[in-house]
């Protein structure tokens, strides 16, 4: 077994006990995303308990297989970086919208069409990678961080007007989880510090039990094993016009995957060619989304949580995330674990998510700060990117009276901010080159 330190950090093979503990931490941090995603879809589309269980099992299975694929890589597919895959937040909303406007079969068809679109659009997208320097990636990560902090903050306080809106117990659990995580990070060093996020999540769950916010009574009821159903909603319907919003998102998703690949490769000091890793990441997203569609899930993509988890825990080995993929597969087929995963207090999970996504913002700020911000080009690119990115985050519904395509691009803070920064940065670069050419002539 290679010893830590003799290879690049992402290729370190740690002792199996350490690998398993760190993999469990990754699973606990990201488990909320598939659970929340599936239950949001189930509630919106009125799934039966049986269908919900099947889709949740399928989602965990796809996340597990995707983590192994992205971490280890197979013949040009998979980033070979410490990546976990989850259902994307924006695609969930689009998936539900398509299903409500048409039907669930059309929404599944849209997922499959989008996964194929990744392969078709990738060669064109690769030629545009020079428009994504670290400065732009930093702006993208900052927008992702702010948007997700707002999202999980909203989940902590609940729906305005509901009986438990901004309930003190929920806020205490979330802030308590954040505080406990910080205490563990301060008190420990080495492997124990790397496990601070997991300890915080577990301690928060214990606190939730003490406050009566956790109920494990249903874990022991039901079948022992569960297997996801192939095409649980019947044969998909392929409607190109209905699929258009998800196809538009695919382009945004490729940009986001680019940022995650570059940032993660930098954090783990990977020696591989990042420009070659980017298309492998996107192909991995395409393959897992295609499989997910066949099993009734929405798009399965590389998670932005990876960057925050890697930076927070300082765990850089891709074999840890591959092991996490194995644990996710175990959860998928062992029914009591699926039921146990749904019992984690939402406020505790959201508190953990706020920590992780805040650190993603710190990484983005660090990447932005490397550029000389006093130059007009960088100043305006950052300012305009922040303006267009923050507006839809701070003013929800800003574009609600615009066509769906406009809402999809400009109503997404990450997309609007990133695309604006790319455009402004490119315009200033073009202007400077033109001025230099005139001076030389």
PDB file of C-alpha atoms in Angstrom, residues 173 176-177 199-211 213-214 343-345 347-349:
ATOM      1  CA  UNK A 173     -30.067  23.099  16.714  1.00  0.00           C
ATOM      2  CA  UNK A 176     -25.478  24.501  18.121  1.00  0.00           C
ATOM      3  CA  UNK A 177     -24.251  22.190  15.368  1.00  0.00           C
ATOM      4  CA  UNK A 199     -18.642  14.903  15.098  1.00  0.00           C
ATOM      5  CA  UNK A 200     -20.624  18.122  14.840  1.00  0.00           C
ATOM      6  CA  UNK A 201     -23.369  16.394  12.872  1.00  0.00           C
ATOM      7  CA  UNK A 202     -23.577  13.479  15.310  1.00  0.00           C
ATOM      8  CA  UNK A 203     -23.486  15.747  18.375  1.00  0.00           C
ATOM      9  CA  UNK A 204     -26.179  17.912  16.804  1.00  0.00           C
ATOM     10  CA  UNK A 205     -28.319  14.807  16.298  1.00  0.00           C
ATOM     11  CA  UNK A 206     -27.894  13.888  19.980  1.00  0.00           C
ATOM     12  CA  UNK A 207     -28.914  17.438  20.877  1.00  0.00           C
ATOM     13  CA  UNK A 208     -31.929  17.030  18.610  1.00  0.00           C
ATOM     14  CA  UNK A 209     -32.908  13.879  20.487  1.00  0.00           C
ATOM     15  CA  UNK A 210     -32.640  15.756  23.792  1.00  0.00           C
ATOM     16  CA  UNK A 211     -34.891  18.510  22.437  1.00  0.00           C
ATOM     17  CA  UNK A 213     -36.663  16.824  17.380  1.00  0.00           C
ATOM     18  CA  UNK A 214     -35.562  13.321  16.382  1.00  0.00           C
ATOM     19  CA  UNK A 343     -34.336  10.631  10.658  1.00  0.00           C
ATOM     20  CA  UNK A 344     -31.426  13.082  10.877  1.00  0.00           C
ATOM     21  CA  UNK A 345     -32.826  16.410  12.152  1.00  0.00           C
ATOM     22  CA  UNK A 347     -31.895  21.751  11.268  1.00  0.00           C
ATOM     23  CA  UNK A 348     -28.727  19.853  12.188  1.00  0.00           C
ATOM     24  CA  UNK A 349     -28.077  18.867   8.584  1.00  0.00           C
TER      25      UNK A 349
END
